[in-house]
Short mmCIF file of C-alpha atoms in Angstrom, two decimals:
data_model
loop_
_atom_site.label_atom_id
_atom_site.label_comp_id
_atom_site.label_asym_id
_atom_site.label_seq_id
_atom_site.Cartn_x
_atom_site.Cartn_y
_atom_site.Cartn_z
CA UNK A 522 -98.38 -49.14 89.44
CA UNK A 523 -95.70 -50.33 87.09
CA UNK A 524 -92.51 -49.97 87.29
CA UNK A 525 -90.64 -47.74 84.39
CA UNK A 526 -87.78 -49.45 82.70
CA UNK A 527 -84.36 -48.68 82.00
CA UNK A 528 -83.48 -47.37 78.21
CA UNK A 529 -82.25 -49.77 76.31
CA UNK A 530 -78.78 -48.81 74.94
CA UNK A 531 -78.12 -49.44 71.69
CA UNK A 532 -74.34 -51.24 71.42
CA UNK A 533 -71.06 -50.34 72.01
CA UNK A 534 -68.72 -49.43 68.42
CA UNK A 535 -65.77 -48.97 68.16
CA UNK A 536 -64.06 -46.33 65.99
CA UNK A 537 -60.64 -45.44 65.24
CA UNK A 538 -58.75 -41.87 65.37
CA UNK A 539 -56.68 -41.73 62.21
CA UNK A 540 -52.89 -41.68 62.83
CA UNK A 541 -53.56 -43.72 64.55
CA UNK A 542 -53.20 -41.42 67.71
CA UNK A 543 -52.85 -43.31 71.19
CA UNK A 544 -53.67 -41.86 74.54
CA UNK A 545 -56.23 -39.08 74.20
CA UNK A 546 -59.45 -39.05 76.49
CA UNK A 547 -62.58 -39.29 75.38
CA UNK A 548 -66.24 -39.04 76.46
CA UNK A 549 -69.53 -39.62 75.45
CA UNK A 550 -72.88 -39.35 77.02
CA UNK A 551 -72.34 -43.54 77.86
CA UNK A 552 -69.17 -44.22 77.82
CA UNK A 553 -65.49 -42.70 78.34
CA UNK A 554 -61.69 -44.19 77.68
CA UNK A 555 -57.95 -43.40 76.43
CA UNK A 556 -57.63 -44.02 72.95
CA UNK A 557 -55.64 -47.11 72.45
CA UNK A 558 -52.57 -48.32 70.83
CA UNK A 559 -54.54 -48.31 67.58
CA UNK A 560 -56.61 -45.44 68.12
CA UNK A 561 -59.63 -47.22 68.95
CA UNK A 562 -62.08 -45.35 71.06
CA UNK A 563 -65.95 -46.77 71.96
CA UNK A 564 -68.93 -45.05 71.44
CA UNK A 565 -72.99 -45.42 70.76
CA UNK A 566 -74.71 -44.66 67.21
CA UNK A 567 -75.72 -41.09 67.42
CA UNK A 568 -73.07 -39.40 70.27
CA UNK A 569 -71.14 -37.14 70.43
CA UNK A 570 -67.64 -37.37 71.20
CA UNK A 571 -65.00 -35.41 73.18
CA UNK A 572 -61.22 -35.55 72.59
CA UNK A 573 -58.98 -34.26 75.56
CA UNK A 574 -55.69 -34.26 76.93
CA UNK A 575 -55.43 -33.52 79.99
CA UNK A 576 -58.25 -30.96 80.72
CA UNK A 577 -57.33 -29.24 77.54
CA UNK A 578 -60.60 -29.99 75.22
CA UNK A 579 -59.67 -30.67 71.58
CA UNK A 580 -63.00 -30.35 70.07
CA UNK A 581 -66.10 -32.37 70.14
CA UNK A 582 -67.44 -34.01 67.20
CA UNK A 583 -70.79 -36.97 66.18
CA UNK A 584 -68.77 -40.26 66.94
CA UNK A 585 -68.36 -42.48 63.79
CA UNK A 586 -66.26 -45.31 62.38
CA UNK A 587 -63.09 -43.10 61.45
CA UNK A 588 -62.37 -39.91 63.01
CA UNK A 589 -59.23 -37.51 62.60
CA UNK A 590 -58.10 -34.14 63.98
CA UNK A 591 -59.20 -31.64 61.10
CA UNK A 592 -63.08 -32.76 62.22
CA UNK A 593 -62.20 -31.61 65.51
CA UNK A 594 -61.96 -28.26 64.36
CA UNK A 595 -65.14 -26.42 63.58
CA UNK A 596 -64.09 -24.40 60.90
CA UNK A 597 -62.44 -27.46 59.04
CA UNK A 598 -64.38 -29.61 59.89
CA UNK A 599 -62.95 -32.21 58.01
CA UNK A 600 -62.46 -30.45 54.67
CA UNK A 601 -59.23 -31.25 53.00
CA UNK A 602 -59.18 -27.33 51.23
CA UNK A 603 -58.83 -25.62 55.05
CA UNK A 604 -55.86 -27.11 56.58
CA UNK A 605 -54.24 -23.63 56.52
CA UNK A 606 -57.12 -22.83 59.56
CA UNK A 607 -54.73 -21.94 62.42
CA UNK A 608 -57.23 -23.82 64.25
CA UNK A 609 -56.58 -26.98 62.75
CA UNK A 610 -53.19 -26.60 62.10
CA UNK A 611 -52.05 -25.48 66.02
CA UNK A 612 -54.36 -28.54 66.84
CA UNK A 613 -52.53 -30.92 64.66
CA UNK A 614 -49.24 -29.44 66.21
CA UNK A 615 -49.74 -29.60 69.64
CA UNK A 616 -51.21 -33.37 69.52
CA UNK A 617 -47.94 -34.16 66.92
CA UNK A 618 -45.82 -32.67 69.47
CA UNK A 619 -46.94 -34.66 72.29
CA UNK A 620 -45.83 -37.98 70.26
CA UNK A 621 -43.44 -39.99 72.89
CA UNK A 622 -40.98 -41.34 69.71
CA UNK A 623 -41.47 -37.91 68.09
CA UNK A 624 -42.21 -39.86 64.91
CA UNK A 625 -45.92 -39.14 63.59
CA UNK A 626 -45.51 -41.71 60.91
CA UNK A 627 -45.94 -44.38 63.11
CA UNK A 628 -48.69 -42.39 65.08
CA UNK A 629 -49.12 -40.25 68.05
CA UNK A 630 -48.42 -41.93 71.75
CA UNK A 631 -49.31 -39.91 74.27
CA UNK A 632 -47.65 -41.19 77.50
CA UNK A 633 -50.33 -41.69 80.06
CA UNK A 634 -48.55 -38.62 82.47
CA UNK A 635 -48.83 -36.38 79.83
CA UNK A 636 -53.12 -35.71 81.03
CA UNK A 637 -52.07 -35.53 84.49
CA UNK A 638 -48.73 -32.69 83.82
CA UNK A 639 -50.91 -30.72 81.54
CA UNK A 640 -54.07 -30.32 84.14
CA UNK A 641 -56.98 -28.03 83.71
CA UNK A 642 -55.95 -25.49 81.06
CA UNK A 643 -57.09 -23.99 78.21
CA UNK A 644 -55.29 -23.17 74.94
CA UNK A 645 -56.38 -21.10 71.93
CA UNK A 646 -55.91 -23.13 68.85
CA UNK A 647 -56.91 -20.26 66.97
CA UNK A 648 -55.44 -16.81 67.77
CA UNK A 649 -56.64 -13.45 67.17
CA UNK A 650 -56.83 -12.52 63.61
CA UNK A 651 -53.49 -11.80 62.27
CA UNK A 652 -52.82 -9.77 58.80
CA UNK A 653 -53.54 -11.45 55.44
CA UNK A 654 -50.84 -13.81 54.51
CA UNK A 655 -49.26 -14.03 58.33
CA UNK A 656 -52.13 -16.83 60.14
CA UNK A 657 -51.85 -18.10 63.48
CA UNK A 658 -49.37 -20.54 63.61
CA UNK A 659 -46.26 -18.70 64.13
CA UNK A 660 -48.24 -16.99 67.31
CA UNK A 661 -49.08 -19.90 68.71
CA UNK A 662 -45.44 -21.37 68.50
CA UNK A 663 -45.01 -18.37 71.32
CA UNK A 664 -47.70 -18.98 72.89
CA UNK A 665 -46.75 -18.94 76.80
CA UNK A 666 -49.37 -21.64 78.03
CA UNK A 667 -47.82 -23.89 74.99
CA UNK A 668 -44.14 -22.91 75.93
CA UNK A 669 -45.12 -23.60 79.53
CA UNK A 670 -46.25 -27.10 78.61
CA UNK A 671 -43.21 -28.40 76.38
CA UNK A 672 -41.27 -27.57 79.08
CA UNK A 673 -42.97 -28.90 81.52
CA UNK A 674 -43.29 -32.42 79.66
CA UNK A 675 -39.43 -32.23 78.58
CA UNK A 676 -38.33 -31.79 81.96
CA UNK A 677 -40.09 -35.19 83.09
CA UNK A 678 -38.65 -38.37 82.35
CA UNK A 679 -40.06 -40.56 80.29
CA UNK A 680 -42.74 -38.37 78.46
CA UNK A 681 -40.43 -38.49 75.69
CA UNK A 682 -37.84 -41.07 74.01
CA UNK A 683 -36.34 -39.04 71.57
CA UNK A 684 -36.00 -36.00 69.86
CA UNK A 685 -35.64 -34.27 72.45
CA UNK A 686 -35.74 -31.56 73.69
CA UNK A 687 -39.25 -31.71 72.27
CA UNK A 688 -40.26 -28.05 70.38
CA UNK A 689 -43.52 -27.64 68.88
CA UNK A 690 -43.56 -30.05 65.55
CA UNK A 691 -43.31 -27.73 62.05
CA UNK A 692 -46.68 -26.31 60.72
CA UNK A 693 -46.19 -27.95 57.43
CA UNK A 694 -45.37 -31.49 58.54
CA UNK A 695 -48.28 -31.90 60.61
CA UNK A 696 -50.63 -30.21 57.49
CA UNK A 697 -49.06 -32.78 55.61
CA UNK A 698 -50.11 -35.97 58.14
CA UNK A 699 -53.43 -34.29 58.13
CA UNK A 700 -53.90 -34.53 55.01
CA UNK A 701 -52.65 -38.45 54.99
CA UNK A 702 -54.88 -38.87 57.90
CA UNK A 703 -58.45 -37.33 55.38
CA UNK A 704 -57.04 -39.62 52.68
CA UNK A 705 -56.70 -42.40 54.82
CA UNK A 706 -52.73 -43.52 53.70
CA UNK A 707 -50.39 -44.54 56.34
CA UNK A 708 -46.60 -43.22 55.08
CA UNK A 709 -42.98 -45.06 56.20
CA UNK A 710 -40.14 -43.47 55.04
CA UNK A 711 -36.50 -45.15 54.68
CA UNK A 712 -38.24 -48.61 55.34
CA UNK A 713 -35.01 -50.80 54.85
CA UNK A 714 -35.80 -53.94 51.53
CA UNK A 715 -33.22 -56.73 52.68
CA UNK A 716 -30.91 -57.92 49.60
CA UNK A 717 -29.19 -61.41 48.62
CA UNK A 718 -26.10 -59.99 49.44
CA UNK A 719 -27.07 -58.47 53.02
CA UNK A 720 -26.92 -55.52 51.66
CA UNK A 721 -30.33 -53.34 51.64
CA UNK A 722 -32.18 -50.15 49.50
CA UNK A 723 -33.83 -47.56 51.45
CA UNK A 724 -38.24 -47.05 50.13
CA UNK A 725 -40.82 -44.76 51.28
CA UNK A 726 -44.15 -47.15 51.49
CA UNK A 727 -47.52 -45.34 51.68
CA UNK A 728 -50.79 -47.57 52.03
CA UNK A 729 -54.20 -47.44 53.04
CA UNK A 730 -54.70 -47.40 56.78
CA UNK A 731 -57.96 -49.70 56.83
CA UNK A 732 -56.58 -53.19 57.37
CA UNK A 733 -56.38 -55.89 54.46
CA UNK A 734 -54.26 -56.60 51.54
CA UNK A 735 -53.83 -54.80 48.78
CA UNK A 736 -52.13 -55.04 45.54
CA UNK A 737 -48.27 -52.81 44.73
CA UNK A 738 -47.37 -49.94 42.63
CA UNK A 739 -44.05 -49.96 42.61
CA UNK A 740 -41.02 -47.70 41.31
CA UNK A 741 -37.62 -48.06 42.00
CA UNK A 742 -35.52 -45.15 40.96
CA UNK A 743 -32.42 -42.80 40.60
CA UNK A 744 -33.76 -39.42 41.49
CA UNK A 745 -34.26 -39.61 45.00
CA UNK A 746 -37.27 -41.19 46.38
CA UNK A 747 -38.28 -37.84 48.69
CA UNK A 748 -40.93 -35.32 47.65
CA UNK A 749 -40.47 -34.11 43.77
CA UNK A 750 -36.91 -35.81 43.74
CA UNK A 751 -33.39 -35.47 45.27
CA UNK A 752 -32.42 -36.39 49.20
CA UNK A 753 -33.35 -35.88 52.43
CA UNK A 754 -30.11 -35.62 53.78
CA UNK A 755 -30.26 -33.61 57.83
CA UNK A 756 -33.10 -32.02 59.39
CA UNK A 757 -32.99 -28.69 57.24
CA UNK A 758 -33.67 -31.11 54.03
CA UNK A 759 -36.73 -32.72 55.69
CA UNK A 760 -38.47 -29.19 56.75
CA UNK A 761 -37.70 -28.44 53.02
CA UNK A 762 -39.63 -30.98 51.63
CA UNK A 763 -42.29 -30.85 54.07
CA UNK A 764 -42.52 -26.82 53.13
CA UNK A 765 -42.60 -28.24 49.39
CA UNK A 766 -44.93 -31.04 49.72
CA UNK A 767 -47.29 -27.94 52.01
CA UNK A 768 -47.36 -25.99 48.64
CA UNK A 769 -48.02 -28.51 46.16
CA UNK A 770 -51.50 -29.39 47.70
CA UNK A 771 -52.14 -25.91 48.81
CA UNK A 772 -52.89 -24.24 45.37
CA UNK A 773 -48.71 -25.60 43.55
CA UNK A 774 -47.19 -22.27 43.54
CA UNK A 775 -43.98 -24.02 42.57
CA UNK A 776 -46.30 -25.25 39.28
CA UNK A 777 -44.81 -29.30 40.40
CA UNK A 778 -46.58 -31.55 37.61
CA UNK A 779 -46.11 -34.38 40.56
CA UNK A 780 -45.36 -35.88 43.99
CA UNK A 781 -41.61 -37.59 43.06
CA UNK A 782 -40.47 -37.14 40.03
CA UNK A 783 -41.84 -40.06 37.36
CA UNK A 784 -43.54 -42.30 39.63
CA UNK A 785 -47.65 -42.14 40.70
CA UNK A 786 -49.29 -39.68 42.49
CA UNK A 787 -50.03 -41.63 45.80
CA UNK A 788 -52.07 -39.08 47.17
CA UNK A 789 -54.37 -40.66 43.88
CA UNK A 790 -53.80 -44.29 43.68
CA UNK A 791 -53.48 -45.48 48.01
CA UNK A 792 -56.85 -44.01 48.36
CA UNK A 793 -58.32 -46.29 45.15
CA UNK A 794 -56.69 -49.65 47.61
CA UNK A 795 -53.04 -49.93 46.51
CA UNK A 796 -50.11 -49.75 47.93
CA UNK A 797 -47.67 -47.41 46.75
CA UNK A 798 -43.54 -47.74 47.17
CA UNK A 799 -40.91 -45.63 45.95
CA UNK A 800 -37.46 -47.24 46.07
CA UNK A 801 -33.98 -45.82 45.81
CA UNK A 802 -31.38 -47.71 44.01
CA UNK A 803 -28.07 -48.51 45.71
CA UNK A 804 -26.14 -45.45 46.87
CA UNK A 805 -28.73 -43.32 45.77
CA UNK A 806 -29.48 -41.07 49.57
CA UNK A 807 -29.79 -43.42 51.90
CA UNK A 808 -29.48 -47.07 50.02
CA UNK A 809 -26.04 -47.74 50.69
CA UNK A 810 -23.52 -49.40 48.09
CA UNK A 811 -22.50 -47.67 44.33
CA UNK A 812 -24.15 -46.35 42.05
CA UNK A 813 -24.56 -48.55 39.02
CA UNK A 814 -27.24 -47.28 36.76
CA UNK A 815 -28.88 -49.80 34.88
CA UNK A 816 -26.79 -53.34 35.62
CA UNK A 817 -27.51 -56.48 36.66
CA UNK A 818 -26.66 -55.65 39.87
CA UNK A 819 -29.89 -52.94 40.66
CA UNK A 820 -32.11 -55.81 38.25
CA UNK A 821 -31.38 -58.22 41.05
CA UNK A 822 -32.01 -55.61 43.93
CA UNK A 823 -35.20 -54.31 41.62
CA UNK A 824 -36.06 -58.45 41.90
CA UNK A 825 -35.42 -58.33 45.26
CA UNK A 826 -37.78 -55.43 45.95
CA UNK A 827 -40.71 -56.85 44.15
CA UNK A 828 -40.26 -60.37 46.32
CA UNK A 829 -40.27 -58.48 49.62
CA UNK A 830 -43.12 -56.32 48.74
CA UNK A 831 -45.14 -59.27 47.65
CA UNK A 832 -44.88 -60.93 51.08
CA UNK A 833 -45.86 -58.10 53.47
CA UNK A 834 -48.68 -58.67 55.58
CA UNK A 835 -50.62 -55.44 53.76
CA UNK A 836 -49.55 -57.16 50.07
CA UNK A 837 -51.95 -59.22 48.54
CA UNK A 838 -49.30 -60.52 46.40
CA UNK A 839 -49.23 -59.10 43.45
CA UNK A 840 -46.98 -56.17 42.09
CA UNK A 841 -46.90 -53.98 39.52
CA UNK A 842 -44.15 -51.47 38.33
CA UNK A 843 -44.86 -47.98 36.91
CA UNK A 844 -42.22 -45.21 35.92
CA UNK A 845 -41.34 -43.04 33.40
CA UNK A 846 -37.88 -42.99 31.36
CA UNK A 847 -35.30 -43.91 34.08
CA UNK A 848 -38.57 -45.87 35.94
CA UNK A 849 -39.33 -47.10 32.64
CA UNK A 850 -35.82 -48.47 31.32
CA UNK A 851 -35.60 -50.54 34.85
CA UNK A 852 -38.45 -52.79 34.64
CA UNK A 853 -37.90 -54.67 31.33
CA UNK A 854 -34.36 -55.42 33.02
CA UNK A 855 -35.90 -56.81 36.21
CA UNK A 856 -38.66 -58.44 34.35
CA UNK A 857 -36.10 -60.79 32.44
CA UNK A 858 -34.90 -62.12 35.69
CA UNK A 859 -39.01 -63.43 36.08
CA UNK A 860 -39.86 -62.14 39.97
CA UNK A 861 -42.31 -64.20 40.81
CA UNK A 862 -44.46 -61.88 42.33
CA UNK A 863 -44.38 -59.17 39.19
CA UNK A 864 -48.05 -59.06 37.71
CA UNK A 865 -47.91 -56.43 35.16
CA UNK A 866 -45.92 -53.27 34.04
CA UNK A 867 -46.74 -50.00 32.28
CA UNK A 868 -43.45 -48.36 31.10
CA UNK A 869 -43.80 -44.95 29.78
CA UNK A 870 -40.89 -43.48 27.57
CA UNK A 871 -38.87 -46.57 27.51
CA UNK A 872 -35.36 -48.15 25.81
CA UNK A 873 -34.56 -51.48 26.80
CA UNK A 874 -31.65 -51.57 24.39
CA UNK A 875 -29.63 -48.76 26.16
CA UNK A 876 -26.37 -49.22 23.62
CA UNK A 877 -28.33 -49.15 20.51
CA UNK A 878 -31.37 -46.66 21.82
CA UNK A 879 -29.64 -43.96 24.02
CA UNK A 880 -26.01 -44.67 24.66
CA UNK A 881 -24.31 -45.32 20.91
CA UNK A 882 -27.22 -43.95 18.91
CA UNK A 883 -26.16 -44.71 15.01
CA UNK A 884 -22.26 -45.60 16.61
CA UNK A 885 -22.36 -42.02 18.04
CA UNK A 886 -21.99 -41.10 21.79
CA UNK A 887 -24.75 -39.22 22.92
CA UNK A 888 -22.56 -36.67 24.96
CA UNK A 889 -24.64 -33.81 25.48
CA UNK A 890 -27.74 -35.74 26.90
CA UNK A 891 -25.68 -38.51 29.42
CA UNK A 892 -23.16 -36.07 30.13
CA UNK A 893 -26.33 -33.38 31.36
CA UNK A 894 -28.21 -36.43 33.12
CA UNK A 895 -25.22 -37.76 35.28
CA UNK A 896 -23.76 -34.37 36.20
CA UNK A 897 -26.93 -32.18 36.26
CA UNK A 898 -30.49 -34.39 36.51
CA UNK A 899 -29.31 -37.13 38.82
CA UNK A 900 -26.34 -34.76 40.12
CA UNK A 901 -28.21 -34.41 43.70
CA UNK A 902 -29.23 -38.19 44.36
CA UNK A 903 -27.08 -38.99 47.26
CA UNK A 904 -25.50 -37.31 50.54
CA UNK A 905 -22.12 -36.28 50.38
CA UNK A 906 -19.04 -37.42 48.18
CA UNK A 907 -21.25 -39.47 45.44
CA UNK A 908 -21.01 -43.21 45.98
CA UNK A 909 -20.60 -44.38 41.73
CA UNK A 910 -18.86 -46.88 40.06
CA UNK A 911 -16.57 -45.70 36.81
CA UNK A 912 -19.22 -46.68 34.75
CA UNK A 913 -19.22 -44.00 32.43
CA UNK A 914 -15.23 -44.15 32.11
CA UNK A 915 -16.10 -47.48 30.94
CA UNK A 916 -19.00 -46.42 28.65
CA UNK A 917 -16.66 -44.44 26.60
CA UNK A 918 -14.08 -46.95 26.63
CA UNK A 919 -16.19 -49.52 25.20
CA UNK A 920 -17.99 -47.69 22.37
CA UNK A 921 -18.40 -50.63 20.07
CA UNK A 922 -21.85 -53.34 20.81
CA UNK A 923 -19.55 -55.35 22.85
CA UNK A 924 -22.10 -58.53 24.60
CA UNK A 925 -19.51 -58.87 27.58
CA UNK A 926 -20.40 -55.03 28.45
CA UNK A 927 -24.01 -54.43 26.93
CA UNK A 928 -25.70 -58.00 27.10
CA UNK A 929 -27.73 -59.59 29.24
CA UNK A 930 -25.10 -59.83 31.62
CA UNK A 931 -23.39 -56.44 31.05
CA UNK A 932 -20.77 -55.19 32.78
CA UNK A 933 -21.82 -51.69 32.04
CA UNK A 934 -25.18 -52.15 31.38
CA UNK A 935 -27.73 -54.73 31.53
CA UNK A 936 -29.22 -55.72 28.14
CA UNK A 937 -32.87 -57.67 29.14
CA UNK A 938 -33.31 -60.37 27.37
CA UNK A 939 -37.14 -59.95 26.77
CA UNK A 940 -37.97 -63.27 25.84
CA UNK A 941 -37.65 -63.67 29.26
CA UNK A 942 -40.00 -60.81 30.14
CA UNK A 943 -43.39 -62.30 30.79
CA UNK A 944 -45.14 -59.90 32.46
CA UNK A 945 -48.24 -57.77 31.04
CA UNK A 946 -46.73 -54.28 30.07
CA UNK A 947 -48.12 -51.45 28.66
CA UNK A 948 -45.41 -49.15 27.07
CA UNK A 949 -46.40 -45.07 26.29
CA UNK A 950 -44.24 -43.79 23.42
CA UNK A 951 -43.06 -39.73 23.51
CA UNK A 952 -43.35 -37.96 19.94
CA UNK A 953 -41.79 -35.00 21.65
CA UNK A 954 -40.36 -33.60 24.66
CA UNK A 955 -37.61 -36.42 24.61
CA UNK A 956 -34.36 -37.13 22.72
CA UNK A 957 -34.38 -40.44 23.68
CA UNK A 958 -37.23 -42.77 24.10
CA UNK A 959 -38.94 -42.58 20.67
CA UNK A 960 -37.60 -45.77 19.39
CA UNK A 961 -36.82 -47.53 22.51
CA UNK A 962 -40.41 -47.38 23.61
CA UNK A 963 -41.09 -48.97 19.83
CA UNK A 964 -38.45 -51.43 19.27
CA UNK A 965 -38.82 -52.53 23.31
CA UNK A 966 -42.93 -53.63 22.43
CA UNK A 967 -41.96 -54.92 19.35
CA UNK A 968 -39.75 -57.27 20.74
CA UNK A 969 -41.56 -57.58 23.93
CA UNK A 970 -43.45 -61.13 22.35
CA UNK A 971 -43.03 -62.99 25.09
CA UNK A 972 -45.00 -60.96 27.57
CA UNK A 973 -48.68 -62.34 28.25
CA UNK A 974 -50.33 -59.44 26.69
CA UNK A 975 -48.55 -56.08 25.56
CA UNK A 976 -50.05 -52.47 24.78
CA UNK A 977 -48.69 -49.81 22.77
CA UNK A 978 -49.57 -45.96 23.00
CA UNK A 979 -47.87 -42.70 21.50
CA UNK A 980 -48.66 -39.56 23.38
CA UNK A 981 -47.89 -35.55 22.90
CA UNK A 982 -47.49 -34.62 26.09
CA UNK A 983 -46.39 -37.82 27.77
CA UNK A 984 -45.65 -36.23 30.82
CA UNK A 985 -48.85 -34.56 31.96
CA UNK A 986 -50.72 -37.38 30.61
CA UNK A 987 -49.36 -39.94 32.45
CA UNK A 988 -50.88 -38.06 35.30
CA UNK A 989 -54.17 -37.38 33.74
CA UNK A 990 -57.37 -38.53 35.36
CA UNK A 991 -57.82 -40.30 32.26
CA UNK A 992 -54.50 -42.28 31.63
CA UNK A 993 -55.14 -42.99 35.60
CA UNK A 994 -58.53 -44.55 35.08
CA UNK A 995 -57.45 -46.75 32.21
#
């Protein structure tokens, strides 16, 4: 009689659980582990895998290459449109809150006591149905096997490192991360660009979480580099933008044509394989230093930027610069000073001649429009007493086309000279919608000869379609 032989397993894979989130338990029919520092977890083609902490079962779901939270959740199951599920969201929360650093951007640790002080319980990730309009996730924040467990785990040492006391992390961060995690993009905020001077400007980076390098986006700006624009000052300014970020991708109530205000969409361009960073010019929130709209100073910290980002282990080195007006008006000056890393810039309602094109206009100070932007448009880009130079007292002292204060080495502000600017740039001209802009954007590419090749487009609605699928595409 013969023997019967063993089944042949197929190999072991390994997969990673997007955050990447550290420390959870798993199991499959063949094999079972803690999630490590990068998430990875081992499994067989075809299993099923279960997520746990402690002996509290987070869902079970066919293993695969990528996994995150929202497929844990039956209901969701991995659709993007359902993150409002209480069952996903008190999920996300409770894993988020576990998070030893209490910082989800760099993903979730789970200290290794965590499984052993939460034992054998269960928790209802989705609560009884509430009234239209009211969900689950306040309900759960009250939720006495929940409350029982933060305090448990804040009342051991070393569970946590900061941010603590730990409470249970706000509904619309963690729909937020979710999101990041379906989309694949990794976010840092207030990542720190070293300057010549020692000095440094604050940027938010988002990139694709799959390893590799990948080409930059980049915009460095005056608004405020958090969601839709402005600072994120204290805590109550974070949850704020969190709330706002929540309602842009769940149906815009607040009708926001964008994620910050004239740069790209990241949520559209890190999931095509760039890299996406948002810079704040000195003094502007967090960058520390004066404000000094458009001189050679923020050219040489724009430079600066550009250099950094095109030796990061994710960059691939090569950058690109997009930005509208403000975003726009900043990269012919940096482009003059020839980063070596800049590859090509698309500039969309543009002056590079700020004197002639937006400041003196025909000899004239343009008092209602710079008088609006600096006290009103770019009145809420820093955190407390505003950090500026007297560079408008100077402006209106110097109202003739003075070289020493408007050339390429202005005092006030920077004059590029663009037969220094090399770089590929595409420039979008406004018809309407703009009292400024119309002939920078056409005197800037008609004087752009040096650059290696040079587009030039005039657009309607310049605003919604630089954010067009279309305009994106091309």
């Amino acid at each position: 009689m013969e023997k019967s032989s063993a089944p042949v397993l197929s190999p072991v894979l390994t997969g990673v659980f997007a955050g990447p989130i550290a420390g959870l338990k798993y199991q499959t029919p063949t094999l079972s582990g803690i999630t490590t520092d990068d998430g990875e977890f081992q499994y067989r083609e075809g299993e099923a895998i279960t997520f746990l902490v402690g002996g509290v079962v987070l869902g079970a779901v066919e293993a695969a290459p990528r996994l995150n939270l929202t497929q844990l959740a039956n209901r969701v199951a991995g659709k993007i449109d359902k993150l409002h599920d209480p069952s996903v969201t008190n999920l996300g929360r409770f894993i988020h809150s576990l998070d030893q650093d209490g910082n989800i951007e760099t993903g979730v640790k789970v200290a290794p006591a965590v499984h052993e002080l939460i034992g054998p319980v269960t928790i209802n990730f989705s609560p009884p149905t509430m009234p239209m309009g009211q969900g689950g996730a306040v309900d759960f924040a009250n939720d006495p096997t929940v409350r029982r467990i933060l305090d448990t785990l804040n009342a051991t040492p070393g569970v946590f490192t900061s941010k603590m006391p730990r409470t249970l992390c706000d509904a619309a961060t963690t729909r937020n991360e979710l999101r990041r995690n379906i989309r694949g993009i990794i976010k840092t905020t207030d990542v720190r660009i070293p300057l010549r001077d020692g000095s440094y400007v604050c940027a938010d980076v988002f990139r694709p979480a799959a390893p590799g390098r990948y080409p930059i986006v980049m915009s460095k700006g005056f608004y405020g580099k958090s969601f839709y624009h402005d600072c994120i000052c204290n805590e109550t300014d974070a949850i704020r933008k969190e709330e706002m970020e929540d309602r842009y991708f769940s149906g815009n109530s607040d009708g926001a044509q964008y994620e910050n205000h004239e740069t790209v969409d990241t949520s559209v361009w890190v999931p095509e394989g760039y890299v996406c960073i948002r810079v704040d010019a000195r003094g502007v929130c967090k960058s520390p230093g004066l404000q000094a709209p458009f001189s050679v100073q923020e050219a040489e910290d724009y430079y600066d930027a550009i250099e950094w980002a095109g030796t990061q282990p994710w960059s691939n080195g090569n950058v690109g610069l997009w930005g509208m007006s403000y975003l726009a008006m900043a990269q012919h000056n940096v482009a003059s000073l020839q980063p070596s890393h800049l590859k090509a810039m698309i500039a969309q309602g543009t002056d590079a001649d700020i004197y002639n094109e937006a400041l003196y206009g025909g000899g004239i100070f343009g008092a209602g429009f710079w008088n609006w932007w600096w006290k009103i448009w770019s009145g809420n880009n820093h955190c407390g007493k505003r950090p500026e130079t007297d560079w408008m007292a100077r402006a209106l002292a110097t109202p003739f086309n003075d070289s020493a204060a408007y050339g390429p080495r202005g005092t006030i502000f920077m004059r590029p000279d663009l037969s220094k600017a090399t770089a590929p740039v595409w420039i979008v001209g406004p018809q309407v919608g703009a009292i400024i802009h119309q002939l920078g954007s056409s005197e800037t590419y008609i004087h752009s000869t040096a650059s290696k090749a040079r587009k030039f487009d005039f657009t309607d609605a310049w605003f919604p379609g630089s954010y067009s699928g279309k305009s994106i595409a091309e």
